[in-house]
Coordinates of C-alpha atoms in Angstrom, one line a residue:
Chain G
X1 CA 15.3 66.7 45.0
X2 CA 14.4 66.6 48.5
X3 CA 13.5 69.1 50.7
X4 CA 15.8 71.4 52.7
X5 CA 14.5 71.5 56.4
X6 CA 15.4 74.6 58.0
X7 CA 14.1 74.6 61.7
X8 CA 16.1 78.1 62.5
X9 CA 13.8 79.7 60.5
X10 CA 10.4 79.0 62.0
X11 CA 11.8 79.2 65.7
X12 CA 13.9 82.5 65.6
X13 CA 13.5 86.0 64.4
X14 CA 10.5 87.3 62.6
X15 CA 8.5 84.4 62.1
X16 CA 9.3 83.2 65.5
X17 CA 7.7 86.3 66.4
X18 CA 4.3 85.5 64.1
X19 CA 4.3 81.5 66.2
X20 CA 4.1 83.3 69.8
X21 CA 1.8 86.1 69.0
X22 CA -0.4 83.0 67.2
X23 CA -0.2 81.0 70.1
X24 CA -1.2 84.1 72.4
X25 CA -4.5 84.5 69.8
X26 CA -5.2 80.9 70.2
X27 CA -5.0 80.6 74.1
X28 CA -7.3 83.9 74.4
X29 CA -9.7 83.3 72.3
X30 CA -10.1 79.1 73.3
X31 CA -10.1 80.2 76.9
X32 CA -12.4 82.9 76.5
X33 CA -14.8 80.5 74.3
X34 CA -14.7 77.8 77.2
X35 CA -16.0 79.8 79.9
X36 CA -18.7 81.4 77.7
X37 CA -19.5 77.7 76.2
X38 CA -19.6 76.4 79.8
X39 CA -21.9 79.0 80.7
X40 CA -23.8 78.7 77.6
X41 CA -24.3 75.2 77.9
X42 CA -25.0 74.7 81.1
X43 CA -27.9 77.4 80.6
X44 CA -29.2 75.1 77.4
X45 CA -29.1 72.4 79.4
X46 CA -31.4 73.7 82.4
X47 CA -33.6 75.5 80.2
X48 CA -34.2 71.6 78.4
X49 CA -34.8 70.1 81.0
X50 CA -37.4 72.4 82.5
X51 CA -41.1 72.2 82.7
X52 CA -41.9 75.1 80.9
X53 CA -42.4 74.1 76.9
X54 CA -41.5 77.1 74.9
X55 CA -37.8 77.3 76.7
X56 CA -37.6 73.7 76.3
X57 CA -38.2 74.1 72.5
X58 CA -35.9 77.0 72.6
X59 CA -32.9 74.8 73.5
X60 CA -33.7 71.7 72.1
X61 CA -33.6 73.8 68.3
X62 CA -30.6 75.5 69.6
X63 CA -28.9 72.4 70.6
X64 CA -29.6 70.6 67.6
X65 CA -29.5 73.4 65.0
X66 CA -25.4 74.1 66.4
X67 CA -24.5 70.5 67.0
X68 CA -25.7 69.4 63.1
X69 CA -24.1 72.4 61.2
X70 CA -20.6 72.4 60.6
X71 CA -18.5 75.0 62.3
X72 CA -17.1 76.6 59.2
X73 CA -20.6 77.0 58.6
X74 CA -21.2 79.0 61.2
X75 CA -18.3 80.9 61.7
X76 CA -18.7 82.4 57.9
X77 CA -22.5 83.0 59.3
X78 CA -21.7 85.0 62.4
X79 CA -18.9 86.7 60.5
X80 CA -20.7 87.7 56.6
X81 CA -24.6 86.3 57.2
X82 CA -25.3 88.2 60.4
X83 CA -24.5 91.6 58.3
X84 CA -27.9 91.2 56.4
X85 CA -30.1 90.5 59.2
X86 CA -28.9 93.3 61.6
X87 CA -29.5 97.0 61.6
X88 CA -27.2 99.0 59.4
X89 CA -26.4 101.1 63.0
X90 CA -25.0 98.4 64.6
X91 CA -23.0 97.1 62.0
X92 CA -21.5 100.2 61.3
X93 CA -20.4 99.9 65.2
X94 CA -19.2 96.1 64.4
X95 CA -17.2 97.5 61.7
X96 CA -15.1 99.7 64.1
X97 CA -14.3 97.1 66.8
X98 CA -13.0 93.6 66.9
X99 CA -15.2 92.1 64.9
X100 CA -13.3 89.2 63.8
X101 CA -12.4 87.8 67.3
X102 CA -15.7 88.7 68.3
X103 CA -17.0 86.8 66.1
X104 CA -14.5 83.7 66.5
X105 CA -15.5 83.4 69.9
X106 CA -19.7 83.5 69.6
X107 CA -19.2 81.1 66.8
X108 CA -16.9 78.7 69.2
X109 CA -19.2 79.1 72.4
X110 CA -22.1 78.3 70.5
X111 CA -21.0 75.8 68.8
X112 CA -19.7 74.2 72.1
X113 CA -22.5 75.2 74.1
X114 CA -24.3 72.8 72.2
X115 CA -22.3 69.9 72.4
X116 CA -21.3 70.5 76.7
X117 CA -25.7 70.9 76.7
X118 CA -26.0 67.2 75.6
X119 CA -23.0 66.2 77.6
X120 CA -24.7 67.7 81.1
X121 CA -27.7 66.2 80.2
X122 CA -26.9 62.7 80.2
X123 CA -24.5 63.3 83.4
X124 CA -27.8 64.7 85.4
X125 CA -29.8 61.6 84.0
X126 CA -27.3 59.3 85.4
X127 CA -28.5 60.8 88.9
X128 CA -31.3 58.8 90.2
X129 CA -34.5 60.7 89.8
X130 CA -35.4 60.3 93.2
X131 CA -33.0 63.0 94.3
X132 CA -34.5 65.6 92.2
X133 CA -38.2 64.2 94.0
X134 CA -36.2 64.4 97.6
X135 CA -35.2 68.1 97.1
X136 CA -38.4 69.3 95.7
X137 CA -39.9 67.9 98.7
X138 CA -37.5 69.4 100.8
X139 CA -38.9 72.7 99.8
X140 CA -35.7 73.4 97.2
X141 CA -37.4 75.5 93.8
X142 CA -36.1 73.5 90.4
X143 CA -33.1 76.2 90.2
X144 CA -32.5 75.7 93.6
X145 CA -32.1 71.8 93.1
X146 CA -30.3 71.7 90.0
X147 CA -27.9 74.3 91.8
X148 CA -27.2 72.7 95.1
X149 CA -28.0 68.9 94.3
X150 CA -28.5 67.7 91.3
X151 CA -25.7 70.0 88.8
X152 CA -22.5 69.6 90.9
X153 CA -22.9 65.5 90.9
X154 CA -23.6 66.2 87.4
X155 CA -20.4 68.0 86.5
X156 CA -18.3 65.5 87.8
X157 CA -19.7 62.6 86.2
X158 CA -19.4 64.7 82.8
X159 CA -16.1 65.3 84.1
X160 CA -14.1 63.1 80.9
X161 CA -16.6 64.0 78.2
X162 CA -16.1 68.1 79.0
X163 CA -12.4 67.5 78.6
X164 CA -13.3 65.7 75.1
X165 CA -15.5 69.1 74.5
X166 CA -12.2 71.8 75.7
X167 CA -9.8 69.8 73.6
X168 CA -12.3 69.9 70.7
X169 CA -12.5 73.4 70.8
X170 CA -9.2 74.5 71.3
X171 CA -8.6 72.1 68.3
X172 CA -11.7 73.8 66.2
X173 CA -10.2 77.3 67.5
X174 CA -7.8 77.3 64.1
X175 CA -10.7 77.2 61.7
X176 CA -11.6 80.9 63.1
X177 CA -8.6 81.9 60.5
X178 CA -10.7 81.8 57.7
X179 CA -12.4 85.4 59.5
X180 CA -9.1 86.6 59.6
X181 CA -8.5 86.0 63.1
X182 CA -4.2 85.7 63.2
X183 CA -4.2 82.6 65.3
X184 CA -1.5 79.4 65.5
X185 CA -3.2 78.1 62.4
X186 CA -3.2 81.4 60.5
X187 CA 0.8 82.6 61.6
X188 CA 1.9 78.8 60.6
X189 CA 0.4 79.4 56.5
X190 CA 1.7 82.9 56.7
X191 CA 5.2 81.7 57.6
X192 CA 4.5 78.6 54.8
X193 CA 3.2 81.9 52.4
X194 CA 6.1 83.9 53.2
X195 CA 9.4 81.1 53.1
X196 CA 8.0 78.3 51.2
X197 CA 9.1 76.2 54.5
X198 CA 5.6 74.9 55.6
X199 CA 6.8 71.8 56.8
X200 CA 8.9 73.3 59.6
X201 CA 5.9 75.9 60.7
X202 CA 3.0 73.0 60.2
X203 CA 5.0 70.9 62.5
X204 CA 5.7 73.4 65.2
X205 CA 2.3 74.8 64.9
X206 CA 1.3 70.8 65.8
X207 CA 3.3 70.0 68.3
X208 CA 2.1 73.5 70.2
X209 CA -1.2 72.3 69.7
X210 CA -0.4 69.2 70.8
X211 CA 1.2 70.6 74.0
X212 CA -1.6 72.7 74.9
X213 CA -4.3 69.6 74.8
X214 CA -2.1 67.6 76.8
X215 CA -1.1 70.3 79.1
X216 CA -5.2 71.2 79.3
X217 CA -6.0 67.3 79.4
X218 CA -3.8 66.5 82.4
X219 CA -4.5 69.1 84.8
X220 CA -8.1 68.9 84.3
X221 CA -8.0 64.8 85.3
X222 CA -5.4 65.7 88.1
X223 CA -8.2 68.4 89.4
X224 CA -11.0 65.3 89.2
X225 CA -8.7 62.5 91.1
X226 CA -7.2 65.1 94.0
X227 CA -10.4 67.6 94.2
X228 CA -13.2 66.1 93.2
X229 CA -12.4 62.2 94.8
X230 CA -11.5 63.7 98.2
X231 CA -15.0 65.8 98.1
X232 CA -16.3 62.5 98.2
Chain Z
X1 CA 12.0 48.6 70.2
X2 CA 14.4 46.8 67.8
X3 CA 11.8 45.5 65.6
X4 CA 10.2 49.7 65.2
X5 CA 13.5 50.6 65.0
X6 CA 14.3 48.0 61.5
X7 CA 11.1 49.2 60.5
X8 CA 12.1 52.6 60.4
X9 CA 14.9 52.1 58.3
X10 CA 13.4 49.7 55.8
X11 CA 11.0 52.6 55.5
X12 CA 13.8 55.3 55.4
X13 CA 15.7 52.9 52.8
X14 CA 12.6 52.3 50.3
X15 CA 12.3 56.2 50.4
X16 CA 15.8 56.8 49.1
X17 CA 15.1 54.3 46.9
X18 CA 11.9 55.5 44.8
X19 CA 13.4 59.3 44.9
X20 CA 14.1 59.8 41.1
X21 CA 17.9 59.8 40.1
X22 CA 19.0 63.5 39.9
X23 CA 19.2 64.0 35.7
X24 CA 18.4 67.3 34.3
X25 CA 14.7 68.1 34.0
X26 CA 15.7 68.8 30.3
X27 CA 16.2 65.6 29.2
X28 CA 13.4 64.3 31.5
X29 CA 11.1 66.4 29.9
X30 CA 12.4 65.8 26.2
X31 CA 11.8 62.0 27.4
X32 CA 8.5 62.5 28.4
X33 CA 7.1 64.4 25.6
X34 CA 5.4 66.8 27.4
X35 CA 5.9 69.8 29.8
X36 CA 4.1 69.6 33.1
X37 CA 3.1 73.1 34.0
X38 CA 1.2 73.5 37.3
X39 CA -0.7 77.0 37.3
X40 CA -3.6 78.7 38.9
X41 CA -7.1 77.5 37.4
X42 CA -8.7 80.5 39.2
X43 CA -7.0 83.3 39.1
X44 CA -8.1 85.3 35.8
X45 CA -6.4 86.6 33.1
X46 CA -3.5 84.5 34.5
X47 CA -4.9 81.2 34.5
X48 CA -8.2 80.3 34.8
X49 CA -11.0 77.8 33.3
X50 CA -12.9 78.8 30.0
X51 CA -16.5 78.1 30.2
X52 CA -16.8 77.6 26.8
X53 CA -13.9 74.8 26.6
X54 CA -13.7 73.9 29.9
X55 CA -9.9 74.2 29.4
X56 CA -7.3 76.2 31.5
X57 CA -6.7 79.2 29.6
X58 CA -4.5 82.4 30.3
X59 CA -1.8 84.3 30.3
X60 CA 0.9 82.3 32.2
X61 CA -0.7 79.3 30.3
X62 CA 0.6 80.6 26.9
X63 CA 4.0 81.8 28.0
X64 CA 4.3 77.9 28.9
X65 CA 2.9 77.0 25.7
X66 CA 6.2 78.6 24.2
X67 CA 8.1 76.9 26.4
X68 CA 6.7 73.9 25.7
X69 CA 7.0 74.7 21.5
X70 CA 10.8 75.5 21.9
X71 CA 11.5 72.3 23.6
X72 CA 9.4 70.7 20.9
X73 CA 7.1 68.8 23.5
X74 CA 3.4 68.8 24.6
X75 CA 1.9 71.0 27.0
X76 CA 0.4 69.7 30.0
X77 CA -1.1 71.8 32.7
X78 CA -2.5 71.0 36.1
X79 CA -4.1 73.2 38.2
X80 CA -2.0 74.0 41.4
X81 CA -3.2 76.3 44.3
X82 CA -0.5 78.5 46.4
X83 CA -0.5 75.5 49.2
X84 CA 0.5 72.8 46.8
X85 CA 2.7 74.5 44.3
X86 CA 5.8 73.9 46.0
X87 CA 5.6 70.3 47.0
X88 CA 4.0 69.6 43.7
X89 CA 7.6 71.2 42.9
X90 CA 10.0 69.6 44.9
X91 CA 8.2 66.4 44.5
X92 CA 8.8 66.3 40.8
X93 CA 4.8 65.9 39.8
X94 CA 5.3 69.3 37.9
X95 CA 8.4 70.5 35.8
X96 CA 7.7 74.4 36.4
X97 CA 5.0 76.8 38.2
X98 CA 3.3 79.8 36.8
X99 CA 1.3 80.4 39.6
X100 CA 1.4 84.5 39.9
X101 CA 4.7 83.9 42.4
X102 CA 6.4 87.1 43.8
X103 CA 10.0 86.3 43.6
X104 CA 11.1 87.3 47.0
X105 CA 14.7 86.2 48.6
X106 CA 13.2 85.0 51.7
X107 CA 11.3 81.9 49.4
X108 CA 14.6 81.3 48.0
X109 CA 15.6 78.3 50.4
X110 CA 12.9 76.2 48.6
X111 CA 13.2 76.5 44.8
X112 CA 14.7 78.7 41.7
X113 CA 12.8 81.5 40.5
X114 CA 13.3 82.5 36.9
X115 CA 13.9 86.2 35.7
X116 CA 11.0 88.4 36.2
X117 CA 8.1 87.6 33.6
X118 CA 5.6 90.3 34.7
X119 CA 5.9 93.0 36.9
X120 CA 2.9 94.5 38.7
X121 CA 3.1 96.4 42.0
X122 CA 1.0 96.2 45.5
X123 CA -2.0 98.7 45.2
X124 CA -5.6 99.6 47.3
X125 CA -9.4 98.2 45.9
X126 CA -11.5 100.9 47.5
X127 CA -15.0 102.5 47.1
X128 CA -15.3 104.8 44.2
X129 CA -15.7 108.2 46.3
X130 CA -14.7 107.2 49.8
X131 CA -12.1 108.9 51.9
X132 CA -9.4 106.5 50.8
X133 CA -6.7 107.4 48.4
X134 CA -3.4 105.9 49.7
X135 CA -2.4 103.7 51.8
X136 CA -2.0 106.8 54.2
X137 CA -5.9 107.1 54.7
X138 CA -6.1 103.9 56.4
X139 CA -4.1 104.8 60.0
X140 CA -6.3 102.5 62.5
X141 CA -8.5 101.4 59.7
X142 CA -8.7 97.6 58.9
X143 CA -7.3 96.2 55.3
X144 CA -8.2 92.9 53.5
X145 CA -6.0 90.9 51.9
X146 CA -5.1 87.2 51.1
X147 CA -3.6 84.7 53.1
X148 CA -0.6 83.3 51.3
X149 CA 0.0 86.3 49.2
X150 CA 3.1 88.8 50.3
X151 CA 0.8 91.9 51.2
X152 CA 0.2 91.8 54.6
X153 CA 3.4 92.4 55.7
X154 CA 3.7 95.0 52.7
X155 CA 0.6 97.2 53.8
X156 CA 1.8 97.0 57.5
X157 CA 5.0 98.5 56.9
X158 CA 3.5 101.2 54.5
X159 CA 1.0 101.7 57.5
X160 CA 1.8 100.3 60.7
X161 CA -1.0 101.4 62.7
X162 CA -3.2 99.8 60.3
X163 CA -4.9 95.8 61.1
X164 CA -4.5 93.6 58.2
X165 CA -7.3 91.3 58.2
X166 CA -6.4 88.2 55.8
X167 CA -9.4 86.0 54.0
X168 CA -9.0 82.8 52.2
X169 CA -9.9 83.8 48.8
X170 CA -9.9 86.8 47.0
X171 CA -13.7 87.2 47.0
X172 CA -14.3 86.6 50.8
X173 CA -11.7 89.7 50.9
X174 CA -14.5 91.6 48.6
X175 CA -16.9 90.8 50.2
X176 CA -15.7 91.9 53.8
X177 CA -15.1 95.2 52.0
X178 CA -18.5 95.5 50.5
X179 CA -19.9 94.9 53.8
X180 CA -17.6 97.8 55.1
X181 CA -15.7 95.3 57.4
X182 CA -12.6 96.5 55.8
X183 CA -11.9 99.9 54.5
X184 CA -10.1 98.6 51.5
X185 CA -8.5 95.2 49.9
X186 CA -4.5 95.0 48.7
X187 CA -2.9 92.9 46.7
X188 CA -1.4 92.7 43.1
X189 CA -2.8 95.4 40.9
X190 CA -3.1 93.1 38.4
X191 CA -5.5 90.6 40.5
X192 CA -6.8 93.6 42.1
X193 CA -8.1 94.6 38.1
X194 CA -9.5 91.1 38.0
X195 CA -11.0 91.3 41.2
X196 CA -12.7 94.7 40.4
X197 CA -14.4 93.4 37.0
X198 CA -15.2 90.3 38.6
X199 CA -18.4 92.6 40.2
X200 CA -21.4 93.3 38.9
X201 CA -21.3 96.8 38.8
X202 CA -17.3 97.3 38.4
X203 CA -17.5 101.0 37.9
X204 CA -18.6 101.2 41.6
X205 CA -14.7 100.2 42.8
X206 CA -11.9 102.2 42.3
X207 CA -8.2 101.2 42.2
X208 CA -5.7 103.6 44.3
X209 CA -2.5 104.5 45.6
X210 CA 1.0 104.5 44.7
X211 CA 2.5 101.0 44.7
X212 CA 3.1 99.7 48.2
X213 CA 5.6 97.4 47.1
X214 CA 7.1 96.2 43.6
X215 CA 5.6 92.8 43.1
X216 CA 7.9 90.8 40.4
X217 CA 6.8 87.5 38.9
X218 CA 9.1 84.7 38.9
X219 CA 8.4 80.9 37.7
X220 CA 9.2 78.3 40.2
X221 CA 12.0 76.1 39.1
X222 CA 13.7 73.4 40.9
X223 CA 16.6 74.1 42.8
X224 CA 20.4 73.2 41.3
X225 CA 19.5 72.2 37.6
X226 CA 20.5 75.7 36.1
X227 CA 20.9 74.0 32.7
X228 CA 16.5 74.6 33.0
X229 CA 16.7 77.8 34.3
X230 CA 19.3 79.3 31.9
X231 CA 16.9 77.8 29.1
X232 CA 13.5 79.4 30.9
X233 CA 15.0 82.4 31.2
X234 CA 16.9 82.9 27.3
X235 CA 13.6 81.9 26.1
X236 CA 11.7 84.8 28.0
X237 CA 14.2 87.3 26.6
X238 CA 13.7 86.1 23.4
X239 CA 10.2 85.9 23.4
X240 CA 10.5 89.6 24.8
X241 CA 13.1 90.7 21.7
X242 CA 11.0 88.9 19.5
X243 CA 7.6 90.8 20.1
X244 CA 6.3 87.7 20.8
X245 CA 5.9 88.4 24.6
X246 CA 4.2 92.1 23.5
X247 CA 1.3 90.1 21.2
X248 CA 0.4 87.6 24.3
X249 CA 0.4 90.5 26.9
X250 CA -1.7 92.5 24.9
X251 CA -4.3 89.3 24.5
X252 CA -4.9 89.6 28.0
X253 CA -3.9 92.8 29.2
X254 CA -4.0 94.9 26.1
X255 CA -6.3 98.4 25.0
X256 CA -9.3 95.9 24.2
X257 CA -9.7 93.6 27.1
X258 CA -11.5 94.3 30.7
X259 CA -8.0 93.5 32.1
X260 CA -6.0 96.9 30.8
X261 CA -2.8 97.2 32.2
X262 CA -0.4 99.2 30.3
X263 CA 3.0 97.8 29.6
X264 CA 5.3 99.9 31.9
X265 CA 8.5 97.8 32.6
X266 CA 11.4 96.1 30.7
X267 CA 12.6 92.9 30.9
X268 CA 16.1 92.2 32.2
X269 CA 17.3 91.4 29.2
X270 CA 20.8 89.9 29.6
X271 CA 23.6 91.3 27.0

């Protein structure tokens, strides 16, 4: 007995319906999680690399604590764990908003922070030290040099890794289901729940995916060879 | 080009190959010896391991065993979840499933269902006391449920201004709602009872509402082999005329266990 494919089904009507409003969850909360991970990570990576030893230990746990846990991990600790260590006030508040994207998305930026930390940092060791010397002596503070000098070189060396680090996370984005976050991931088992057809919504839900890391993939290395190269 | 495209078919060719000649699971099974069953190992008083024996045990598990006496064969069980019941299914690996399955006409594309075998109805696991007492008390609140199961879309047509918020497991969903992350958890009242005694102190949950929807029970059977499904179902009218059906519910849902459900509905019993 083989099975019946029925493609109608998972690309018209209702559960149509459930695969766009998925794909809208995924796309907000992955590109809300880059920009905070880029930020995050970027701060990580500073705050390593700086003279001053108890932020230096600060990062160095965080980077290793996030990049060594698994995600599922962590999303289950930012969603149920964080409950028992916070005041009962501010859960009660949790309780009334968002929680679960909220949650998706600090669990996704830290996670990535981590990783785009370590990726930064070997892009601003691939700058000869002496440039770092040069603008100190020019009179530029540390902030000032890692801002002007040394972080922009830095960013577009790390320019393929960070793609590797976007594409992981939109990818890691459909484990946030298990906090009951409706994303691509989530609407594809619901359809599979609802029809028994899981093979038609598993293999749209992959090809959208697909889509969306080669769409993301390609502009970003058309934005390195036309922006970046003529900078140069 | 040419050589992926041979490939291809040699594959496509081997596959119609190895797919079993269509006979009728009947005589397959009578063949075999045994009946495979696949049913929940986790999912109590349906199906579920015993400590002591470390064997499935449960409700649906006995209905099968009757099955499995009438056609004068073994019983075999193996332990599906609601991901790979169907493919376990289609792909032959398991002759029925007794997997707590809501018979709904939008999963009938995939398989048969057989006549309903119990009937239990969508209801609300809330805090004994709280402000809840139908599904009406939960405008703009959030509700747990279970990914997989039917209720989401249930609950959000009872109350469409509620957010569904759907967990992996049952006790993720119990948890969220003993943290107050949801204001209450729907699903089967029957796994809902389960659920409820599954906690420590039980008598601090209450179970409430009308039914949100009718939740009917069907076994999964595989599609065009009616000779098996007419057979499935006289059997679980007979075990119902019989008493049979009364003495097996009552073993897991009777007066003495933790489980009590009253028996409310009739079988469709044809004349």
């Amino acid at each position: 007995m083989a099975y019946q494919f029925d493609w109608e089904l998972v690309v018209s009507g209702q559960y149509g319906d459930w695969i766009v409003d998925g794909l809208i969850t995924t796309l907000q909360i992955s590109g809300i999680s880059i920009g905070l991970a880029l930020v995050l990570g970027t701060l990580a990576c500073i705050m390593r690399l700086s003279k001053l030893k108890p932020l230096e230990w600060i990062a160095w746990t965080y980077i290793e604590f996030f990049r060594n846990t698994p995600l599922l991990v962590q999303i289950f600790f930012w969603y149920f764990g964080s409950y028992t260590v916070l005041p009962d006030s501010v859960n009660a508040w949790l309780n009334t908003v968002n929680q679960e994207f909220a949650c998706g998305v600090i669990a996704l930026t830290f996670y990535t922070g981590a990783f785009i930390a370590e990726d930064l940092r070997s892009g601003i060791f691939a700058i000869p030290k002496t440039q770092l010397e040069a603008s100190r002596a020019c009179g530029l503070s540390f902030m000032q040099a890692m801002g002007y000098v040394i972080l922009p070189q830095a960013f577009r060396i790390i320019i393929p890794p960070l793609i590797s680090q976007f594409l992981n996370l939109i990818k890691n984005s459909s484990l946030v289901m298990t906090i009951g976050v409706a994303d691509l991931t989530y609407m594809a088992r619901q359809i599979e729940a609802h029809t028994f057809h899981g093979l038609e919504a598993f293999t749209v839900a992959t090809l959208i995916y697909l889509s969306i890391s080669l769409v993301v993939s390609f502009s970003i290395q058309q934005y390195n060879m036309r922006v970046l190269r003529a900078a140069r | 080009m040419k050589r992926l495209a041979t490939a291809l078919t040699a594959i496509l060719v081997l596959a119609f190959l190895v797919s079993p000649a269509f006979a009728g699971k009947i005589e397959d099974i009578k063949k075999r010896g045994t009946l495979v069953a696949g049913v929940k190992d986790s999912q109590p008083p349906f199906g579920y391991v015993d400590e002591k024996t470390n064997q499935i045990v449960g409700f649906e598990i006995d209905i099968m065993k009757f099955l499995a006496d009438k056609l004068g064969v073994k019983l075999d069980v193996k332990a599906v979840t609601s991901s790979t019941r169907i493919p376990m299914l289609t792909q032959g690996e398991v002759d029925i499933v007794a997997a707590t399955m809501t018979h709904k006409k939008d999963r009938e594309g995939q398989i048969d269902f057989s006549i309903t075998y119990f009937m239990t109805g969508q209801r609300l696991l809330v805090k004994k006391g709280g402000p809840i007492k139908s599904v009406k008390d939960l405008a703009s609140k959030k509700i747990g449920s279970v990914k997989g199961s039917t209720s989401e879309q249930n609950a959000k047509k009872a109350e469409p201004t509620a957010t569904i918020v759907s967990f992996e497991t049952y006790p993720e969903a119990f948890l969220a709602l003993k943290q107050g992350k949801v204001e209450a958890v729907t699903t089967d009242e029957a796994i809902l009872v389960g659920l409820k005694y599954s906690d420590e102190k039980p008598e601090a949950w209450d179970i409430v509402g009308d039914y949100i929807s009718p939740e009917p029970y069907g076994f999964g059977l595989i599609e065009n082999d009616s000779k098996f499904r007419d057979f499935v179902n006289v059997s679980l009218m007979e075990m119902w005329e019989s008493g049979e059906y009364k003495k097996v519910y009552d073993k897991w849902f009777g007066k003495d266990t933790k489980n009590y459900i009253p028996l409310t509905w009739t079988m469709e019993l044809w004349p």
